[in-house]
Coordinates of C-alpha atoms and ligand atoms in Angstrom, one line a residue:
M24 CA -13.1 -60.3 -20.5
S25 CA -10.3 -60.5 -23.0
D26 CA -10.3 -63.3 -25.6
H27 CA -7.2 -65.1 -24.3
D28 CA -9.1 -66.1 -21.2
T29 CA -10.9 -68.7 -23.3
T30 CA -7.9 -70.1 -25.1
A31 CA -5.2 -70.0 -22.5
P32 CA -4.5 -73.0 -20.2
A33 CA -4.6 -72.3 -16.4
A34 CA -3.4 -68.7 -16.0
K35 CA 0.1 -68.2 -14.8
K36 CA 0.5 -65.9 -11.8
L37 CA 2.6 -62.8 -11.7
F38 CA 3.7 -61.0 -8.5
I39 CA 5.0 -57.5 -8.8
K40 CA 6.7 -55.5 -6.1
T41 CA 7.1 -51.8 -6.8
Y42 CA 9.7 -49.6 -5.1
G43 CA 10.2 -45.9 -5.4
C44 CA 8.3 -43.3 -7.4
Q45 CA 4.9 -43.0 -9.0
M46 CA 6.4 -43.7 -12.4
N47 CA 7.4 -47.1 -11.3
V48 CA 3.8 -47.6 -10.1
Y49 CA 2.6 -46.7 -13.6
D50 CA 5.3 -48.9 -15.3
S51 CA 4.3 -51.8 -13.1
Q52 CA 0.7 -51.5 -14.3
R53 CA 1.8 -51.4 -17.9
M54 CA 4.1 -54.4 -17.4
A55 CA 1.2 -56.3 -15.8
E56 CA -0.9 -55.5 -18.8
A57 CA 1.8 -56.6 -21.2
M58 CA 2.2 -59.9 -19.3
G59 CA -1.6 -60.2 -19.3
S60 CA -1.4 -60.8 -23.0
E61 CA 0.9 -63.7 -22.3
G62 CA -1.6 -65.3 -20.0
Y63 CA -0.3 -64.0 -16.7
V64 CA -2.7 -62.7 -14.0
L65 CA -1.6 -60.7 -11.0
T66 CA -1.4 -62.2 -7.6
E67 CA -0.9 -60.5 -4.2
D68 CA 0.7 -63.7 -2.9
Q69 CA 4.4 -64.1 -3.7
S70 CA 4.5 -67.7 -2.7
E71 CA 2.0 -68.8 -5.4
A72 CA 3.6 -66.8 -8.2
D73 CA 5.1 -68.3 -11.4
M74 CA 7.0 -65.0 -11.9
V75 CA 8.2 -62.5 -9.4
L76 CA 9.1 -59.0 -10.8
L77 CA 10.8 -56.5 -8.7
N78 CA 10.5 -53.0 -10.1
T79 CA 13.3 -51.2 -8.4
C80 CA 14.5 -47.7 -7.4
H81 CA 18.1 -46.5 -7.5
I82 CA 17.7 -42.9 -6.2
R83 CA 19.4 -43.5 -2.9
E84 CA 21.6 -46.3 -1.6
K85 CA 19.0 -47.6 0.8
A86 CA 16.5 -48.0 -2.0
A87 CA 18.9 -49.9 -4.1
E88 CA 20.1 -52.2 -1.2
K89 CA 16.5 -53.2 -0.5
L90 CA 16.5 -55.1 -3.8
Y91 CA 19.4 -57.3 -2.6
S92 CA 17.8 -58.1 0.7
D93 CA 14.5 -59.0 -1.0
L94 CA 16.3 -61.2 -3.5
G95 CA 18.1 -62.9 -0.6
R96 CA 14.7 -63.7 0.8
L97 CA 13.5 -65.2 -2.5
K98 CA 16.3 -67.8 -2.6
P99 CA 14.4 -70.5 -0.6
L100 CA 11.3 -70.0 -2.8
K101 CA 13.4 -70.5 -5.9
A102 CA 15.1 -73.5 -4.5
A103 CA 11.7 -75.1 -3.8
R104 CA 10.4 -74.2 -7.2
P105 CA 13.2 -73.9 -9.8
D106 CA 10.7 -73.0 -12.6
L107 CA 9.9 -69.8 -10.8
K108 CA 11.1 -66.8 -12.9
I109 CA 12.6 -63.9 -11.0
G110 CA 12.9 -60.6 -12.9
V111 CA 14.4 -57.3 -11.9
A112 CA 13.1 -54.2 -13.6
G113 CA 13.5 -50.5 -13.1
C114 CA 16.4 -48.2 -12.3
V115 CA 18.6 -50.7 -10.4
A116 CA 18.3 -53.0 -13.4
Q117 CA 19.3 -50.1 -15.7
A118 CA 22.3 -49.0 -13.5
E119 CA 23.7 -52.4 -12.6
G120 CA 22.6 -54.7 -15.5
E121 CA 24.4 -58.1 -15.5
E122 CA 26.1 -57.2 -12.1
I123 CA 22.7 -58.1 -10.6
V124 CA 22.8 -61.7 -12.0
R125 CA 26.5 -62.0 -11.0
R126 CA 25.7 -61.0 -7.4
M127 CA 22.3 -62.8 -7.2
P128 CA 22.2 -65.9 -9.5
V129 CA 18.5 -66.5 -8.6
V130 CA 17.7 -63.7 -11.0
D131 CA 16.5 -64.8 -14.5
L132 CA 15.7 -61.5 -16.2
V133 CA 17.0 -58.0 -15.9
V134 CA 15.0 -55.3 -17.8
G135 CA 15.7 -51.6 -17.8
P136 CA 12.9 -49.0 -17.9
Q137 CA 13.2 -48.4 -21.7
T138 CA 12.8 -52.0 -22.7
Y139 CA 9.6 -53.1 -20.9
H140 CA 8.0 -53.8 -24.2
R141 CA 10.4 -56.7 -24.7
L142 CA 9.4 -58.3 -21.3
P143 CA 6.9 -60.8 -22.8
A144 CA 9.5 -62.0 -25.3
M145 CA 12.1 -62.3 -22.5
A146 CA 9.7 -64.3 -20.4
R147 CA 9.2 -66.7 -23.4
G148 CA 13.0 -67.0 -23.8
E149 CA 12.8 -65.3 -27.2
A150 CA 14.9 -62.3 -26.2
P151 CA 18.2 -61.9 -24.3
N152 CA 17.6 -62.2 -20.5
I153 CA 19.4 -58.9 -19.8
L154 CA 18.1 -55.9 -21.7
T155 CA 19.1 -52.4 -20.6
D156 CA 19.7 -50.5 -23.8
F157 CA 18.0 -47.2 -24.8
P158 CA 16.3 -48.2 -28.0
E159 CA 15.3 -45.7 -30.6
E160 CA 11.7 -46.6 -30.5
D161 CA 9.2 -45.5 -27.8
K162 CA 8.5 -48.4 -25.6
F163 CA 4.9 -47.2 -25.2
D164 CA 4.4 -47.7 -29.0
H165 CA 5.0 -51.3 -28.4
L166 CA 3.3 -52.0 -25.1
P167 CA -0.2 -53.3 -25.7
E168 CA -3.0 -50.7 -25.3
R169 CA -4.5 -50.7 -21.9
R170 CA -7.2 -53.3 -21.7
A171 CA -10.9 -52.3 -21.6
T172 CA -11.5 -53.0 -18.0
R173 CA -13.0 -50.6 -15.4
R174 CA -10.3 -48.6 -13.5
A175 CA -10.0 -47.0 -10.1
P176 CA -11.1 -43.4 -10.2
A177 CA -7.6 -41.9 -10.0
A178 CA -4.9 -43.0 -12.5
F179 CA -1.4 -42.1 -13.5
L180 CA -0.4 -41.3 -17.1
T181 CA 3.2 -40.9 -18.1
V182 CA 3.7 -38.0 -20.5
Q183 CA 7.4 -37.5 -20.3
E184 CA 10.4 -39.5 -19.3
G185 CA 14.1 -38.9 -18.5
C186 CA 15.9 -35.8 -17.5
D187 CA 18.5 -33.5 -19.0
K188 CA 19.1 -31.4 -15.9
F189 CA 22.0 -33.4 -14.4
C190 CA 21.7 -32.3 -10.8
A191 CA 25.0 -33.3 -9.3
F192 CA 23.5 -35.8 -6.8
C193 CA 21.0 -37.5 -9.1
V194 CA 21.1 -40.8 -11.0
V195 CA 17.9 -40.2 -13.0
P196 CA 19.6 -38.8 -16.2
Y197 CA 21.7 -42.0 -16.3
T198 CA 19.0 -44.5 -15.4
R199 CA 16.0 -43.0 -17.2
G200 CA 18.0 -41.4 -20.0
A201 CA 17.5 -38.2 -21.9
E202 CA 14.2 -36.3 -21.8
V203 CA 11.6 -37.7 -24.1
S204 CA 8.1 -36.3 -24.5
R205 CA 5.2 -38.5 -25.6
P206 CA 3.2 -37.1 -28.5
V207 CA 0.0 -35.2 -27.9
E208 CA -2.3 -37.7 -29.7
R209 CA -1.1 -40.7 -27.7
I210 CA -1.5 -38.8 -24.4
M211 CA -5.0 -37.6 -25.4
R212 CA -6.0 -41.1 -26.6
E213 CA -4.8 -42.7 -23.3
A214 CA -6.6 -40.0 -21.3
R215 CA -9.8 -40.5 -23.2
D216 CA -9.5 -44.3 -22.7
L217 CA -9.0 -43.9 -19.0
V218 CA -12.0 -41.6 -18.7
A219 CA -14.2 -44.0 -20.6
R220 CA -13.2 -46.6 -18.0
G221 CA -14.3 -44.6 -15.1
V222 CA -11.2 -42.5 -14.3
R223 CA -12.0 -39.0 -13.0
E224 CA -8.6 -37.9 -11.9
I225 CA -5.4 -38.2 -13.9
T226 CA -1.9 -37.4 -12.6
L227 CA 0.5 -36.7 -15.4
L228 CA 3.9 -38.2 -14.7
G229 CA 7.4 -37.3 -15.8
Q230 CA 10.8 -37.0 -14.1
N231 CA 10.7 -33.5 -15.4
V232 CA 7.1 -33.3 -16.3
N233 CA 6.8 -29.6 -16.9
G234 CA 9.6 -29.8 -19.5
W235 CA 7.1 -31.7 -21.7
H236 CA 6.6 -30.3 -25.1
G237 CA 5.1 -31.5 -28.4
L238 CA 3.4 -30.8 -31.7
G239 CA -0.2 -29.9 -30.9
E240 CA -3.4 -30.8 -32.6
D241 CA -3.4 -27.3 -34.1
G242 CA 0.0 -27.9 -35.8
R243 CA 1.8 -25.6 -33.3
E244 CA 4.4 -26.5 -30.7
W245 CA 2.7 -27.0 -27.3
G246 CA 4.2 -26.5 -23.9
F247 CA 3.0 -28.3 -20.8
G248 CA 0.4 -25.6 -19.9
R249 CA -1.2 -26.0 -23.3
L250 CA -1.4 -29.8 -22.9
I251 CA -3.2 -29.3 -19.6
R252 CA -5.7 -26.9 -21.2
A253 CA -6.4 -29.6 -23.9
L254 CA -7.0 -32.2 -21.1
G255 CA -9.3 -29.7 -19.4
E256 CA -11.6 -29.9 -22.4
L257 CA -12.2 -33.7 -21.9
D258 CA -15.7 -34.4 -20.7
G259 CA -15.7 -36.5 -17.6
L260 CA -12.1 -35.7 -16.5
D261 CA -12.7 -33.8 -13.3
R262 CA -9.2 -33.5 -11.9
I263 CA -5.7 -33.1 -13.3
R264 CA -2.5 -33.2 -11.3
Y265 CA 1.2 -33.5 -12.4
T266 CA 4.5 -34.5 -10.9
T267 CA 7.5 -33.9 -10.7
S268 CA 8.5 -30.4 -11.8
H269 CA 11.7 -28.4 -12.0
P270 CA 11.5 -24.8 -11.1
N271 CA 13.2 -23.7 -14.2
D272 CA 10.5 -25.2 -16.4
M273 CA 7.6 -23.4 -14.7
A274 CA 6.7 -21.5 -17.9
D275 CA 4.1 -18.6 -17.9
D276 CA 1.5 -20.7 -19.7
L277 CA 1.7 -23.4 -17.0
I278 CA 1.4 -20.8 -14.2
E279 CA -1.6 -19.3 -16.1
A280 CA -3.2 -22.8 -16.4
H281 CA -3.3 -22.9 -12.6
R282 CA -5.4 -19.7 -12.8
D283 CA -7.6 -20.7 -15.7
V284 CA -8.2 -24.5 -15.7
P285 CA -10.6 -25.4 -12.9
Q286 CA -9.8 -29.1 -13.2
L287 CA -6.1 -28.4 -12.4
M288 CA -6.0 -29.1 -8.7
P289 CA -4.5 -26.5 -6.3
Y290 CA -1.4 -28.6 -5.4
L291 CA 2.1 -28.4 -6.7
H292 CA 5.2 -30.5 -5.9
L293 CA 8.1 -28.2 -6.7
P294 CA 11.4 -29.6 -5.4
V295 CA 14.0 -27.0 -4.4
Q296 CA 16.5 -29.3 -2.6
S297 CA 18.3 -26.4 -0.7
G298 CA 17.8 -22.8 0.3
S299 CA 21.5 -21.9 0.0
D300 CA 22.8 -20.4 -3.2
R301 CA 26.2 -21.9 -2.7
I302 CA 24.7 -25.4 -2.4
L303 CA 22.2 -24.9 -5.2
K304 CA 25.2 -24.0 -7.4
A305 CA 27.2 -27.0 -6.2
M306 CA 24.1 -29.1 -6.9
N307 CA 23.9 -27.7 -10.5
R308 CA 20.3 -26.7 -9.9
K309 CA 20.7 -23.6 -12.1
H310 CA 18.6 -21.2 -10.0
T311 CA 19.0 -19.3 -6.8
A312 CA 16.9 -19.4 -3.6
E313 CA 15.6 -15.9 -4.4
Q314 CA 14.5 -17.0 -7.9
Y315 CA 12.6 -19.9 -6.3
L316 CA 10.9 -17.6 -3.9
R317 CA 9.8 -15.1 -6.6
L318 CA 8.5 -18.0 -8.7
I319 CA 6.4 -19.1 -5.7
D320 CA 5.0 -15.6 -5.5
R321 CA 3.9 -15.7 -9.2
I322 CA 2.3 -19.2 -8.7
R323 CA 0.5 -18.0 -5.7
A324 CA -0.7 -14.8 -7.5
A325 CA -2.2 -17.2 -10.1
R326 CA -3.7 -19.6 -7.6
P327 CA -3.7 -18.1 -4.1
D328 CA -4.9 -21.3 -2.3
I329 CA -2.3 -23.6 -3.9
L330 CA -0.7 -26.1 -1.6
L331 CA 3.0 -26.4 -2.2
T332 CA 5.3 -29.3 -1.5
S333 CA 9.0 -29.9 -2.1
D334 CA 12.0 -32.2 -1.7
F335 CA 15.1 -31.3 0.3
I336 CA 18.5 -32.9 0.6
V337 CA 20.5 -32.3 3.8
G338 CA 24.2 -32.9 4.2
F339 CA 25.1 -32.3 0.5
P340 CA 28.9 -32.2 0.2
G341 CA 30.2 -28.8 1.4
E342 CA 27.0 -27.9 3.3
T343 CA 27.8 -25.7 6.3
D344 CA 25.6 -24.7 9.3
Q345 CA 25.0 -21.4 7.5
D346 CA 23.8 -23.2 4.4
H347 CA 21.5 -25.3 6.5
Q348 CA 20.1 -22.1 8.2
D349 CA 19.4 -20.7 4.7
T350 CA 17.4 -23.8 3.9
L351 CA 15.4 -23.5 7.1
R352 CA 14.7 -19.8 6.3
L353 CA 13.5 -20.7 2.8
I354 CA 11.1 -23.2 4.3
E355 CA 9.8 -20.6 6.8
E356 CA 9.3 -18.1 4.1
V357 CA 7.3 -20.5 1.7
G358 CA 5.3 -22.4 4.2
F359 CA 4.9 -25.9 2.7
G360 CA 1.9 -28.2 3.0
T361 CA 4.2 -31.1 3.3
A362 CA 7.6 -32.1 2.0
F363 CA 10.0 -34.9 1.6
S364 CA 13.5 -34.6 3.0
F365 CA 16.5 -36.9 2.6
K366 CA 20.0 -37.2 3.9
Y367 CA 22.4 -37.0 1.0
S368 CA 23.4 -40.4 -0.4
P369 CA 26.4 -40.5 -2.7
R370 CA 25.5 -42.3 -5.9
P371 CA 28.1 -43.9 -8.1
G372 CA 28.5 -42.3 -11.5
T373 CA 27.1 -38.9 -10.4
P374 CA 29.3 -35.7 -10.3
A375 CA 29.0 -35.3 -6.5
Y376 CA 30.0 -38.9 -5.8
D377 CA 33.6 -38.3 -4.9
R378 CA 33.1 -35.0 -3.0
P379 CA 34.0 -35.0 0.7
E380 CA 31.0 -35.9 2.8
V381 CA 29.4 -34.0 5.6
D382 CA 29.8 -35.7 9.0
G383 CA 27.0 -38.3 9.3
A384 CA 25.9 -37.2 12.8
V385 CA 25.8 -33.6 11.7
A386 CA 23.7 -34.5 8.7
D387 CA 21.3 -36.5 10.9
A388 CA 20.9 -33.6 13.3
R389 CA 20.1 -31.2 10.4
L390 CA 17.6 -33.7 8.9
Q391 CA 15.8 -33.9 12.3
E392 CA 15.7 -30.2 12.6
L393 CA 14.4 -29.7 9.1
Q394 CA 11.8 -32.4 9.4
A395 CA 10.5 -31.0 12.7
L396 CA 9.9 -27.7 10.9
L397 CA 8.2 -29.3 8.0
T398 CA 6.0 -31.4 10.3
R399 CA 4.9 -28.2 12.1
Q400 CA 4.0 -26.7 8.7
Q401 CA 2.2 -29.8 7.7
K402 CA 0.2 -29.7 10.9
A403 CA -0.7 -26.0 10.5
T404 CA -1.7 -26.6 6.9
Q405 CA -4.0 -29.4 7.8
E406 CA -5.5 -27.6 10.8
A407 CA -6.3 -24.6 8.5
M408 CA -8.5 -27.0 6.5
V409 CA -10.8 -27.6 9.4
G410 CA -14.1 -25.9 8.8
R411 CA -13.5 -25.6 5.0
T412 CA -15.5 -27.4 2.4
V413 CA -13.5 -29.1 -0.2
G414 CA -13.9 -31.6 -3.1
V415 CA -13.1 -35.2 -2.1
L416 CA -12.8 -38.1 -4.7
L417 CA -13.6 -41.3 -2.9
E418 CA -11.0 -44.0 -3.7
K419 CA -11.5 -46.9 -1.3
Q420 CA -13.4 -48.3 1.7
G421 CA -12.0 -47.3 5.1
R422 CA -11.0 -49.8 7.8
Q423 CA -14.1 -49.2 9.8
P424 CA -17.4 -50.2 8.3
G425 CA -19.4 -47.2 7.1
Q426 CA -16.2 -45.3 6.4
M427 CA -14.6 -44.3 3.1
I428 CA -11.3 -42.7 2.2
G429 CA -10.7 -40.2 -0.6
K430 CA -8.4 -37.4 -1.6
S431 CA -9.2 -33.7 -1.3
D432 CA -8.4 -31.1 -3.9
Y433 CA -5.2 -30.5 -1.9
L434 CA -4.3 -34.2 -1.9
H435 CA -5.0 -34.7 1.7
S436 CA -6.4 -38.1 2.6
V437 CA -9.9 -37.6 4.0
F438 CA -12.0 -40.1 5.9
V439 CA -15.8 -39.7 5.6
D440 CA -18.5 -41.6 7.3
T441 CA -21.1 -42.8 4.8
T442 CA -23.1 -45.9 3.9
E443 CA -24.5 -44.5 0.7
A444 CA -21.6 -43.0 -1.2
E445 CA -19.5 -45.1 -3.6
I446 CA -16.0 -45.4 -4.8
G447 CA -15.6 -42.8 -7.6
D448 CA -18.0 -40.3 -6.1
L449 CA -16.7 -36.7 -6.1
L450 CA -18.3 -35.1 -3.1
Q451 CA -18.3 -31.7 -1.3
V452 CA -17.0 -32.5 2.2
Q453 CA -16.6 -30.2 5.2
I454 CA -13.4 -30.9 7.1
V455 CA -14.2 -31.4 10.8
E456 CA -10.9 -32.7 12.2
S457 CA -7.2 -33.0 11.5
A458 CA -5.3 -36.1 12.5
S459 CA -1.5 -36.8 12.1
N460 CA -1.6 -37.8 8.4
S461 CA -5.2 -37.4 7.4
L462 CA -8.4 -35.3 7.8
H463 CA -11.9 -36.3 8.8
G464 CA -14.9 -34.7 7.0
K465 CA -18.6 -34.9 6.7
I466 CA -20.5 -34.9 3.4
V467 CA -22.3 -31.7 2.6
S468 CA -23.5 -32.5 -0.9
S469 CA -24.9 -35.4 -2.7
P470 CA -22.5 -37.0 -5.2
A471 CA -21.5 -34.5 -7.9
N472 CA -21.6 -37.1 -10.6
A473 CA -23.4 -35.0 -13.2
Ligands
5AD4 N1 20.7 -38.4 -2.1 C1 19.6 -38.0 -1.4 N2 18.4 -37.6 -2.0 C2 18.4 -37.7 -3.3 N3 17.4 -37.4 -4.2 C3 17.8 -37.6 -5.4 N4 19.0 -38.1 -5.4 C4 19.4 -38.1 -4.1 C5 20.6 -38.5 -3.5 N5 21.7 -38.9 -4.1 C6 16.1 -36.8 -3.7 C7 15.8 -35.5 -4.3 C8 14.8 -35.7 -5.4 C9 14.0 -36.9 -4.8 C10 13.2 -37.6 -5.7 O1 15.0 -37.7 -4.2 O2 15.3 -34.6 -3.3 O3 14.0 -34.6 -5.6
SF4_5 FE1 17.3 -35.7 -10.9 FE2 15.2 -34.1 -10.8 FE3 17.6 -33.0 -11.0 FE4 16.6 -34.4 -13.1 S1 15.9 -32.4 -12.2 S2 18.7 -34.6 -12.3 S3 15.4 -36.0 -12.0 S4 16.8 -34.2 -9.3

């Protein structure tokens, strides 16, 4: 255990609730580690916490409003225990800053995503209680190194943050700021450290992850594909994934990495948002539907079995029935393994905010139609797995005794019946059945731990 355990008085308890994307999950872990050095240990029970931290999402209005209803529910707890510290982190903190404290005086601290390294000082009262600037320094340089404890077999690693694409609907360029790539040596060090602690699968994270670039170990400028090749050389790292990508940053070397790097899993989340050129243009996506389709052809030529997923927005301002039909046609043409779809939500400060909205009922109907199609494709993709043998990395116990749950190469959740296998085993599993959101398989190999 770490040395502060012997010197600290009774540990203080920290409860973190994470909303939104995987980067917030990663950031929450890093904040927990930073607060660990201050003597805080994580608790799952909000009522016994000394500090409650809400790591928020601003992407759609519903996500942002959730913060305020959760803060409302915290009022009685704070009234009963005035020394309880309540902190708001993440993208709502960045976007709304002191407005949060004005609206909800129960909040003690507001910390934006680029200032997490100041959180311990804020908690001690040695820094301002609202920090949402974009400092020059990299917050990761100032966050403590991850502590040498054993980790779950699959981990996230942030390699890039921020976005310069400015899609007309999106708050990310404002909440997360300009694109910044972390340097190669820091990424490699963190990856090696994770592997040394039992991690076998790393998902590289970035708002625009495939826009990552940096000065390589050989003194040359590396693109994202080259970084993946370097990670593929790490002994003990069996699986590499990445999310989220922009179609315009799918460089040749990245597509080739899907062909050449066996650890790079056959799964790609590549948001397209719409299948209508008119809407893509209005969204400032800077590519056409046809360009997306041809890109998919090239990716599939490199890795024919790749499972593709995407994001869609319906009811973007100006979207007509014809535009919607174009989107359905693109979905038919690609055939997605699964996808996320959202009704357009106008976000203050974004270019599309003031544009006339599509009628709500029309947008709802379109969303339903699109989701029905995506659900059919998801079902077909899962059913096509039945009979196949795939790699499965076991991540946790199932609800039933003698059952474990893992992720397949294609990121499907797979249930296997076993009393011998352990968390962290990477097994060959034959898929025997497809359920609504998961697969069932039987082990055909002993653990491939060598
Ligand atoms: N309204 C609806 N969906 C949005 N997304 C981003 N901004 C909005 C918005 N204003 C969706 C996009 C993006 C995903 C993370 O969230 O599809 O890819
Ligand atoms: Fe938002 Fe992604 Fe567009 Fe960047 S590329 S503005 S994060 S939707």
